Coordinates of N, CA and C and ligand atoms in Angstrom, one line a residue:
M1 N 61.7 -15.7 -21.4 CA 61.3 -14.3 -21.4 C 61.2 -13.8 -20.0
K2 N 62.0 -12.7 -19.7 CA 62.0 -12.2 -18.3 C 60.8 -11.3 -18.1
L3 N 60.1 -11.5 -17.0 CA 58.8 -10.8 -16.8 C 58.8 -10.2 -15.4
G4 N 58.2 -9.0 -15.4 CA 57.8 -8.3 -14.2 C 56.3 -8.4 -14.0
V5 N 55.8 -8.6 -12.8 CA 54.4 -8.6 -12.6 C 54.0 -7.5 -11.7
L6 N 53.0 -6.7 -12.1 CA 52.6 -5.5 -11.3 C 51.3 -5.9 -10.7
I7 N 51.2 -5.7 -9.4 CA 50.0 -6.0 -8.6 C 49.6 -4.8 -7.7
S8 N 48.4 -4.9 -7.2 CA 47.9 -3.9 -6.2 C 47.3 -4.5 -5.0
G9 N 46.9 -5.8 -5.1 CA 46.1 -6.3 -4.0 C 46.3 -7.8 -3.8
R10 N 45.2 -8.5 -3.9 CA 45.1 -9.9 -3.5 C 46.1 -10.8 -4.1
G11 N 46.4 -10.7 -5.4 CA 47.4 -11.4 -6.0 C 47.1 -12.8 -6.5
S12 N 45.8 -13.1 -6.6 CA 45.5 -14.5 -7.0 C 46.0 -14.8 -8.4
N13 N 46.0 -13.8 -9.3 CA 46.5 -14.1 -10.7 C 48.0 -14.3 -10.6
L14 N 48.7 -13.5 -9.8 CA 50.1 -13.8 -9.6 C 50.3 -15.2 -9.1
Q15 N 49.5 -15.6 -8.1 CA 49.7 -16.9 -7.6 C 49.5 -18.0 -8.6
A16 N 48.5 -17.8 -9.5 CA 48.2 -18.8 -10.6 C 49.5 -18.9 -11.5
L17 N 50.1 -17.7 -11.8 CA 51.3 -17.7 -12.6 C 52.5 -18.5 -11.9
L18 N 52.7 -18.1 -10.7 CA 53.8 -18.7 -10.0 C 53.6 -20.2 -9.7
A19 N 52.4 -20.6 -9.5 CA 52.1 -22.0 -9.3 C 52.3 -22.8 -10.6
A20 N 51.9 -22.1 -11.7 CA 52.1 -22.8 -13.0 C 53.6 -22.9 -13.3
K21 N 54.3 -21.9 -12.9 CA 55.8 -21.9 -13.1 C 56.4 -23.1 -12.3
K22 N 56.0 -23.1 -11.1 CA 56.5 -24.2 -10.2 C 56.2 -25.6 -10.7
E23 N 55.0 -25.7 -11.3 CA 54.6 -27.0 -11.9 C 55.2 -27.2 -13.3
E24 N 56.1 -26.4 -13.7 CA 56.7 -26.5 -15.0 C 55.8 -26.4 -16.2
R25 N 54.7 -25.6 -16.0 CA 53.8 -25.3 -17.1 C 54.2 -24.0 -17.8
L26 N 55.1 -23.3 -17.3 CA 55.6 -22.1 -18.0 C 57.1 -22.1 -18.1
P27 N 57.6 -23.1 -18.8 CA 59.1 -23.2 -18.8 C 59.9 -22.0 -19.4
L28 N 59.2 -21.2 -20.3 CA 60.0 -20.1 -20.9 C 59.7 -18.8 -20.2
A29 N 58.9 -18.8 -19.2 CA 58.6 -17.6 -18.4 C 59.6 -17.5 -17.2
D30 N 60.3 -16.4 -17.2 CA 61.3 -16.2 -16.1 C 60.8 -15.0 -15.3
F31 N 60.0 -15.3 -14.2 CA 59.5 -14.2 -13.4 C 60.6 -13.6 -12.6
R32 N 60.9 -12.3 -12.8 CA 62.0 -11.6 -12.2 C 61.6 -10.9 -10.9
L33 N 60.4 -10.3 -10.9 CA 60.0 -9.7 -9.6 C 58.5 -9.3 -9.7
A34 N 57.9 -9.1 -8.5 CA 56.6 -8.5 -8.5 C 56.7 -7.1 -7.9
V35 N 56.0 -6.2 -8.5 CA 56.0 -4.8 -8.0 C 54.6 -4.4 -7.6
S36 N 54.5 -3.8 -6.4 CA 53.2 -3.4 -6.0 C 53.2 -1.9 -5.7
N37 N 52.1 -1.2 -6.0 CA 52.0 0.2 -5.7 C 51.4 0.4 -4.3
K38 N 51.1 -0.8 -3.7 CA 50.5 -0.7 -2.3 C 51.4 -1.5 -1.4
P39 N 51.9 -0.9 -0.3 CA 52.8 -1.6 0.6 C 52.2 -2.8 1.3
D40 N 50.8 -2.8 1.5 CA 50.1 -3.8 2.2 C 49.4 -4.8 1.3
A41 N 49.8 -4.9 0.0 CA 49.1 -5.8 -0.9 C 49.4 -7.2 -0.5
P42 N 48.3 -8.0 -0.2 CA 48.5 -9.4 0.2 C 49.3 -10.2 -0.9
G43 N 49.3 -9.8 -2.1 CA 50.0 -10.4 -3.2 C 51.5 -10.4 -3.0
L44 N 52.0 -9.5 -2.2 CA 53.4 -9.4 -1.9 C 53.9 -10.6 -1.1
D45 N 53.0 -11.1 -0.2 CA 53.3 -12.3 0.6 C 53.3 -13.5 -0.3
I46 N 52.3 -13.5 -1.2 CA 52.3 -14.7 -2.2 C 53.6 -14.7 -2.9
A47 N 54.0 -13.6 -3.4 CA 55.3 -13.6 -4.2 C 56.4 -14.1 -3.3
R48 N 56.5 -13.6 -2.1 CA 57.6 -14.0 -1.2 C 57.5 -15.5 -0.9
S49 N 56.3 -16.0 -0.8 CA 56.2 -17.5 -0.5 C 56.7 -18.3 -1.6
F50 N 56.7 -17.8 -2.8 CA 57.3 -18.5 -4.0 C 58.7 -18.2 -4.2
G51 N 59.3 -17.3 -3.3 CA 60.7 -17.0 -3.4 C 60.9 -15.9 -4.5
L52 N 59.9 -15.2 -4.9 CA 60.0 -14.2 -5.9 C 60.4 -12.8 -5.2
R53 N 61.3 -12.1 -5.9 CA 61.7 -10.8 -5.3 C 60.5 -9.9 -5.4
T54 N 60.4 -8.9 -4.5 CA 59.3 -7.9 -4.5 C 59.9 -6.5 -4.5
A55 N 59.1 -5.6 -5.0 CA 59.4 -4.2 -4.8 C 58.1 -3.4 -4.6
V56 N 58.2 -2.4 -3.7 CA 57.0 -1.6 -3.5 C 57.4 -0.2 -3.9
I57 N 56.6 0.3 -4.9 CA 56.7 1.7 -5.2 C 55.4 2.3 -4.8
D58 N 55.4 2.9 -3.6 CA 54.2 3.3 -2.9 C 53.5 4.5 -3.6
G59 N 52.3 4.2 -4.1 CA 51.6 5.3 -4.8 C 51.3 6.5 -4.0
S60 N 51.1 6.2 -2.7 CA 50.7 7.4 -1.8 C 51.9 8.4 -1.6
K61 N 53.1 7.9 -1.9 CA 54.2 8.8 -1.8 C 54.4 9.7 -3.1
Y62 N 53.6 9.4 -4.1 CA 53.8 10.1 -5.4 C 52.5 10.8 -5.8
R63 N 51.7 11.3 -4.8 CA 50.4 11.9 -5.1 C 50.7 13.1 -6.1
G64 N 49.9 13.1 -7.2 CA 50.1 14.2 -8.1 C 51.3 14.1 -9.0
R65 N 52.1 13.1 -8.8 CA 53.4 13.0 -9.6 C 53.4 11.6 -10.3
R66 N 52.4 11.4 -11.1 CA 52.2 10.1 -11.8 C 53.4 9.7 -12.6
A67 N 53.9 10.7 -13.4 CA 55.0 10.4 -14.3 C 56.3 9.9 -13.5
E68 N 56.5 10.5 -12.3 CA 57.6 10.1 -11.5 C 57.4 8.7 -10.9
H69 N 56.2 8.4 -10.6 CA 55.9 7.1 -10.1 C 56.1 6.1 -11.2
D70 N 55.6 6.4 -12.4 CA 55.9 5.5 -13.5 C 57.4 5.3 -13.7
R71 N 58.1 6.4 -13.6 CA 59.6 6.2 -13.9 C 60.2 5.3 -12.9
A72 N 59.8 5.4 -11.6 CA 60.3 4.6 -10.6 C 60.0 3.1 -10.9
I73 N 58.8 2.8 -11.4 CA 58.5 1.5 -11.7 C 59.3 1.0 -12.9
D74 N 59.4 1.9 -13.9 CA 60.2 1.6 -15.1 C 61.6 1.2 -14.7
Q75 N 62.2 2.0 -13.8 CA 63.6 1.8 -13.4 C 63.8 0.4 -12.7
V76 N 62.9 0.0 -11.8 CA 63.0 -1.2 -11.1 C 62.8 -2.4 -12.1
L77 N 61.9 -2.3 -13.0 CA 61.7 -3.3 -14.0 C 63.0 -3.5 -14.9
R78 N 63.6 -2.4 -15.3 CA 64.8 -2.4 -16.1 C 66.0 -2.9 -15.3
E79 N 66.0 -2.5 -14.1 CA 67.1 -3.1 -13.2 C 67.1 -4.6 -13.2
H80 N 65.9 -5.1 -13.2 CA 65.7 -6.6 -13.2 C 65.6 -7.2 -14.6
E81 N 66.0 -6.4 -15.6 CA 66.1 -6.9 -17.0 C 64.8 -7.4 -17.5
C82 N 63.7 -6.9 -17.1 CA 62.4 -7.4 -17.6 C 62.3 -7.1 -19.1
E83 N 61.7 -8.0 -19.8 CA 61.4 -7.8 -21.2 C 59.9 -7.5 -21.5
A84 N 59.1 -7.9 -20.5 CA 57.7 -7.7 -20.7 C 57.1 -7.6 -19.3
I85 N 55.8 -7.1 -19.3 CA 55.2 -6.8 -18.0 C 53.8 -7.4 -18.0
V86 N 53.4 -8.1 -16.9 CA 52.1 -8.6 -16.7 C 51.4 -7.7 -15.7
L87 N 50.3 -7.1 -16.0 CA 49.5 -6.4 -15.0 C 48.5 -7.4 -14.5
A88 N 48.6 -7.8 -13.2 CA 47.8 -8.8 -12.6 C 47.1 -8.2 -11.4
G89 N 46.0 -7.5 -11.7 CA 45.2 -6.8 -10.7 C 46.0 -5.5 -10.3
Y90 N 46.6 -4.9 -11.3 CA 47.3 -3.6 -11.0 C 46.2 -2.5 -11.2
M91 N 45.9 -1.8 -10.1 CA 44.7 -0.9 -10.2 C 45.0 0.5 -10.4
R92 N 46.2 0.8 -10.9 CA 46.6 2.2 -11.2 C 46.8 2.4 -12.7
V93 N 46.5 3.6 -13.2 CA 46.6 3.8 -14.6 C 48.1 4.2 -14.9
L94 N 48.6 3.5 -15.9 CA 50.0 3.8 -16.3 C 50.0 5.0 -17.4
G95 N 50.9 5.9 -17.3 CA 50.9 7.0 -18.2 C 51.4 6.6 -19.6
A96 N 51.1 7.6 -20.5 CA 51.4 7.3 -21.9 C 52.9 7.1 -22.2
E97 N 53.7 7.9 -21.4 CA 55.2 7.7 -21.6 C 55.7 6.3 -21.2
F98 N 55.2 5.8 -20.1 CA 55.5 4.5 -19.7 C 55.1 3.5 -20.7
I99 N 53.9 3.6 -21.2 CA 53.3 2.6 -22.1 C 54.1 2.7 -23.4
A100 N 54.5 3.9 -23.9 CA 55.3 4.0 -25.1 C 56.6 3.3 -24.9
G101 N 57.2 3.3 -23.7 CA 58.5 2.7 -23.5 C 58.4 1.2 -23.4
W102 N 57.2 0.6 -23.3 CA 57.0 -0.8 -23.3 C 55.9 -1.2 -24.3
R103 N 56.0 -0.6 -25.5 CA 55.0 -0.8 -26.5 C 54.8 -2.3 -26.9
N104 N 53.6 -2.8 -26.8 CA 53.3 -4.2 -27.1 C 54.1 -5.2 -26.2
R105 N 54.5 -4.7 -25.0 CA 55.2 -5.6 -24.1 C 54.5 -5.6 -22.7
I106 N 53.3 -5.0 -22.6 CA 52.5 -5.1 -21.4 C 51.2 -5.8 -21.7
I107 N 50.9 -6.8 -20.8 CA 49.6 -7.4 -21.0 C 48.8 -7.2 -19.7
N108 N 47.5 -7.2 -19.8 CA 46.6 -7.0 -18.6 C 45.5 -8.1 -18.7
I109 N 45.0 -8.4 -17.5 CA 43.9 -9.3 -17.4 C 42.7 -8.5 -16.8
H110 N 41.6 -8.6 -17.5 CA 40.4 -7.8 -17.2 C 39.2 -8.7 -17.0
P111 N 38.4 -8.5 -16.0 CA 37.3 -9.4 -15.7 C 36.0 -9.1 -16.5
S112 N 36.1 -8.9 -17.8 CA 34.9 -8.9 -18.6 C 35.3 -9.3 -20.0
L113 N 34.3 -9.5 -20.9 CA 34.6 -9.7 -22.3 C 34.7 -8.4 -23.0
L114 N 35.9 -7.8 -23.1 CA 36.1 -6.5 -23.7 C 35.7 -6.6 -25.2
P115 N 35.2 -5.6 -25.8 CA 35.2 -4.2 -25.3 C 34.0 -3.9 -24.4
S116 N 33.2 -4.9 -24.0 CA 32.2 -4.6 -23.0 C 32.8 -4.4 -21.6
F117 N 32.3 -3.4 -20.9 CA 32.6 -3.2 -19.5 C 34.0 -3.0 -19.1
P118 N 34.7 -2.0 -19.8 CA 36.1 -1.7 -19.4 C 36.0 -0.9 -18.0
G119 N 37.2 -0.7 -17.5 CA 37.3 0.1 -16.3 C 37.0 -0.6 -15.0
L120 N 36.6 0.1 -14.0 CA 36.4 -0.5 -12.7 C 35.0 -1.2 -12.6
H121 N 34.9 -2.1 -11.7 CA 33.6 -2.8 -11.4 C 33.0 -3.5 -12.6
A122 N 33.9 -4.2 -13.4 CA 33.4 -4.8 -14.6 C 32.3 -5.8 -14.4
Q123 N 32.4 -6.6 -13.3 CA 31.4 -7.6 -13.0 C 30.1 -6.9 -12.6
R124 N 30.1 -5.8 -11.9 CA 28.9 -5.1 -11.5 C 28.3 -4.5 -12.8
Q125 N 29.1 -4.0 -13.7 CA 28.6 -3.4 -14.9 C 27.9 -4.5 -15.7
A126 N 28.5 -5.7 -15.8 CA 27.9 -6.8 -16.6 C 26.5 -7.2 -16.0
L127 N 26.5 -7.3 -14.6 CA 25.2 -7.7 -14.0 C 24.1 -6.6 -14.3
E128 N 24.5 -5.3 -14.1 CA 23.6 -4.2 -14.3 C 23.1 -4.2 -15.7
Y129 N 23.9 -4.5 -16.6 CA 23.5 -4.5 -18.0 C 22.5 -5.6 -18.3
G130 N 22.7 -6.7 -17.6 CA 21.9 -7.9 -17.8 C 22.4 -8.9 -18.9
V131 N 23.7 -8.9 -19.1 CA 24.3 -9.9 -20.1 C 24.1 -11.3 -19.5
R132 N 24.0 -12.2 -20.4 CA 23.9 -13.7 -20.0 C 25.2 -14.4 -20.0
T133 N 26.2 -13.8 -20.7 CA 27.5 -14.3 -20.7 C 28.5 -13.2 -20.4
S134 N 29.4 -13.5 -19.5 CA 30.5 -12.6 -19.3 C 31.8 -13.4 -19.4
G135 N 32.9 -12.9 -18.7 CA 34.1 -13.7 -18.8 C 35.3 -12.8 -18.5
C136 N 36.4 -13.1 -19.1 CA 37.6 -12.3 -18.9 C 38.4 -12.2 -20.2
T137 N 39.3 -11.2 -20.2 CA 40.1 -10.9 -21.4 C 41.5 -10.6 -21.0
V138 N 42.4 -11.2 -21.7 CA 43.8 -10.8 -21.6 C 44.2 -10.0 -22.9
H139 N 44.7 -8.8 -22.7 CA 44.9 -7.9 -23.8 C 46.2 -7.2 -23.6
F140 N 46.8 -6.7 -24.8 CA 47.9 -5.8 -24.7 C 47.4 -4.4 -24.2
V141 N 48.3 -3.7 -23.5 CA 47.9 -2.4 -22.9 C 48.4 -1.3 -23.9
D142 N 47.4 -0.5 -24.2 CA 47.7 0.7 -25.0 C 47.3 1.9 -24.1
E143 N 47.2 3.1 -24.7 CA 47.0 4.3 -23.9 C 45.5 4.4 -23.4
G144 N 44.6 3.6 -23.9 CA 43.2 3.7 -23.5 C 43.0 2.8 -22.3
T145 N 41.8 2.9 -21.8 CA 41.4 2.0 -20.6 C 40.9 0.7 -21.1
D146 N 41.7 -0.3 -21.0 CA 41.3 -1.7 -21.4 C 40.9 -1.8 -22.9
T147 N 41.7 -1.1 -23.8 CA 41.3 -1.0 -25.2 C 42.3 -1.7 -26.1
G148 N 43.4 -2.2 -25.6 CA 44.5 -2.8 -26.5 C 44.1 -4.1 -27.1
P149 N 44.9 -4.5 -28.1 CA 44.6 -5.7 -28.9 C 44.4 -6.9 -28.0
I150 N 43.4 -7.7 -28.3 CA 43.0 -8.9 -27.4 C 43.7 -10.1 -27.8
I151 N 44.3 -10.7 -26.7 CA 45.1 -12.0 -26.9 C 44.2 -13.2 -26.8
L152 N 43.4 -13.2 -25.7 CA 42.5 -14.3 -25.6 C 41.4 -14.0 -24.6
Q153 N 40.3 -14.7 -24.7 CA 39.1 -14.5 -23.8 C 38.6 -15.8 -23.4
R154 N 38.0 -15.8 -22.2 CA 37.3 -17.0 -21.8 C 35.9 -16.6 -21.3
T155 N 34.9 -17.3 -21.6 CA 33.5 -16.9 -21.3 C 33.1 -17.6 -20.0
V156 N 32.1 -17.0 -19.3 CA 31.5 -17.5 -18.1 C 30.0 -17.1 -18.1
P157 N 29.1 -18.1 -17.8 CA 27.7 -17.8 -17.8 C 27.4 -16.9 -16.6
V158 N 26.4 -16.0 -16.8 CA 25.8 -15.2 -15.7 C 24.6 -16.0 -15.3
L159 N 24.5 -16.4 -14.1 CA 23.4 -17.2 -13.6 C 22.3 -16.4 -12.9
P160 N 21.1 -16.9 -12.9 CA 20.0 -16.2 -12.2 C 20.4 -16.1 -10.7
G161 N 20.2 -15.0 -10.1 CA 20.6 -14.9 -8.7 C 22.0 -14.5 -8.4
D162 N 22.8 -14.4 -9.5 CA 24.2 -14.0 -9.3 C 24.3 -12.6 -8.6
T163 N 25.3 -12.5 -7.7 CA 25.6 -11.2 -7.1 C 27.0 -10.8 -7.8
E164 N 27.4 -9.6 -7.5 CA 28.7 -9.2 -8.0 C 29.8 -10.1 -7.5
D165 N 29.7 -10.6 -6.3 CA 30.7 -11.5 -5.7 C 30.7 -12.8 -6.3
S166 N 29.5 -13.4 -6.5 CA 29.4 -14.8 -7.1 C 29.9 -14.8 -8.5
L167 N 29.5 -13.7 -9.3 CA 30.0 -13.7 -10.7 C 31.5 -13.4 -10.7
A168 N 32.0 -12.5 -9.9 CA 33.4 -12.3 -9.8 C 34.2 -13.6 -9.5
A169 N 33.7 -14.3 -8.6 CA 34.4 -15.6 -8.2 C 34.4 -16.6 -9.4
R170 N 33.3 -16.7 -10.1 CA 33.3 -17.6 -11.3 C 34.2 -17.1 -12.4
I171 N 34.2 -15.8 -12.6 CA 35.2 -15.2 -13.6 C 36.6 -15.5 -13.2
L172 N 36.9 -15.3 -11.9 CA 38.3 -15.4 -11.4 C 38.9 -16.8 -11.7
V173 N 38.1 -17.8 -11.6 CA 38.6 -19.1 -11.9 C 39.1 -19.2 -13.4
E174 N 38.3 -18.5 -14.3 CA 38.8 -18.5 -15.7 C 39.9 -17.5 -15.9
E175 N 40.0 -16.5 -15.1 CA 41.1 -15.6 -15.2 C 42.4 -16.3 -15.0
H176 N 42.4 -17.2 -14.0 CA 43.7 -17.9 -13.6 C 44.1 -18.8 -14.8
H177 N 43.2 -19.4 -15.5 CA 43.6 -20.2 -16.7 C 44.1 -19.2 -17.8
A178 N 43.3 -18.2 -18.0 CA 43.6 -17.3 -19.1 C 45.0 -16.6 -19.0
I179 N 45.3 -16.2 -17.8 CA 46.6 -15.5 -17.6 C 47.7 -16.4 -17.8
V180 N 47.6 -17.6 -17.4 CA 48.7 -18.6 -17.5 C 48.8 -18.9 -19.0
E181 N 47.7 -19.1 -19.7 CA 47.8 -19.4 -21.1 C 48.4 -18.3 -21.9
A182 N 48.0 -17.1 -21.6 CA 48.5 -15.9 -22.3 C 50.0 -15.8 -22.1
V183 N 50.5 -16.0 -20.8 CA 51.9 -15.8 -20.6 C 52.7 -17.0 -21.2
A184 N 52.0 -18.1 -21.3 CA 52.7 -19.3 -22.0 C 52.9 -18.9 -23.5
L185 N 51.9 -18.3 -24.1 CA 52.0 -18.0 -25.5 C 53.0 -16.9 -25.7
L186 N 52.9 -15.9 -24.9 CA 53.8 -14.7 -25.0 C 55.3 -15.2 -24.8
S187 N 55.5 -16.0 -23.8 CA 56.9 -16.4 -23.6 C 57.4 -17.3 -24.7
Q188 N 56.5 -18.0 -25.4 CA 56.9 -18.8 -26.5 C 57.1 -18.0 -27.8
G189 N 56.9 -16.7 -27.7 CA 57.0 -15.9 -28.9 C 55.9 -16.2 -29.9
R190 N 54.8 -16.6 -29.5 CA 53.7 -17.0 -30.5 C 52.6 -15.9 -30.6
V191 N 52.8 -14.8 -30.0 CA 51.7 -13.8 -30.0 C 52.2 -12.6 -31.0
N192 N 51.5 -12.5 -32.1 CA 51.8 -11.5 -33.1 C 50.7 -10.5 -33.2
I193 N 51.1 -9.2 -33.1 CA 50.1 -8.2 -33.3 C 50.0 -7.7 -34.7
E194 N 48.8 -7.7 -35.3 CA 48.6 -7.3 -36.7 C 47.5 -6.2 -36.6
G195 N 47.9 -4.9 -36.5 CA 46.9 -3.9 -36.3 C 46.2 -4.1 -35.0
R196 N 44.8 -4.2 -35.0 CA 44.1 -4.4 -33.8 C 44.0 -5.8 -33.4
S197 N 44.4 -6.7 -34.4 CA 44.2 -8.1 -34.1 C 45.5 -8.8 -33.6
V198 N 45.3 -9.9 -32.9 CA 46.4 -10.7 -32.4 C 46.3 -12.0 -33.1
R199 N 47.4 -12.4 -33.7 CA 47.5 -13.8 -34.3 C 48.3 -14.6 -33.4
V200 N 47.8 -15.8 -33.1 CA 48.6 -16.7 -32.3 C 49.2 -17.8 -33.2
S201 N 50.5 -17.9 -33.3 CA 51.0 -18.9 -34.2 C 51.1 -20.2 -33.5
S202 N 51.0 -21.2 -34.4 CA 50.9 -22.6 -33.8 C 52.3 -23.1 -33.5
G203 N 52.3 -24.3 -32.8 CA 53.6 -24.9 -32.5 C 53.9 -24.6 -31.0
G204 N 54.8 -25.4 -30.5 CA 55.3 -25.3 -29.1 C 54.2 -25.8 -28.2
R205 N 54.5 -25.7 -26.9 CA 53.7 -26.3 -25.9 C 53.0 -25.1 -25.2
V206 N 51.7 -25.1 -25.0 CA 51.1 -24.0 -24.4 C 51.2 -24.2 -22.8
G207 N 51.4 -25.4 -22.4 CA 51.6 -25.6 -21.0 C 50.3 -26.0 -20.2
Ligands
GRF301 C1 41.1 -9.5 -11.1 O1 39.7 -9.6 -11.2 C2 41.6 -8.8 -12.4 O2 41.0 -9.2 -13.5 C3 41.4 -7.4 -12.1 O3 41.6 -7.2 -10.7 C4 41.5 -8.5 -10.1 C5 42.7 -8.8 -9.4 O4 42.7 -10.0 -8.6 N1 42.1 -6.5 -13.0 P1 44.0 -10.6 -8.0 O5 44.8 -9.5 -7.3 O6 44.8 -11.2 -9.2 O7 43.5 -11.7 -7.1

């Protein structure tokens, strides 16, 4: 499966994917390129260090023209023959038209147990609410904010004295496992959407 990865910043989830690919844990995932909406995203250097092509579609050049920005991203992904998209720390909202063009072919990693704490600062929201368990979720992207069908989740304990940073760091470790596992399942064609639910069919190697 040919994949494009959208990033905005650090790129540690992208790194986890590219390392897994290098270690032959994602044999059916063919990463075609990484696209960033920020020209200075450190994740771009990570992509280059793995020999992955990069593209920058600079969001600051498309102020107030979101649909045009989306179309530029769509174009570069199609030029590279992508069949599905991984949002790995992509901090910009994609428009309905873009999402409709990639229906059930975009996945996102979010640092909470959805449907709790969607949107920004998920780890801070979890701490402020006082939950004892948080985690991360990989889900399909629909028109809502972090509302699409859930592929998999991993839990993380919230410990006494946790700060936003310490909780985020503990969740991030699980994100890296979750994103690799989800891309493995997706690339093996084992992820089936049934209404709001996702069924993972058995067989094959998860990696
Ligand atoms: C991760 O916590 C991800 O869940 C969220 O943004 C962060 C991106 O981290 N959507 P990185 O760029 O993959 O290091």
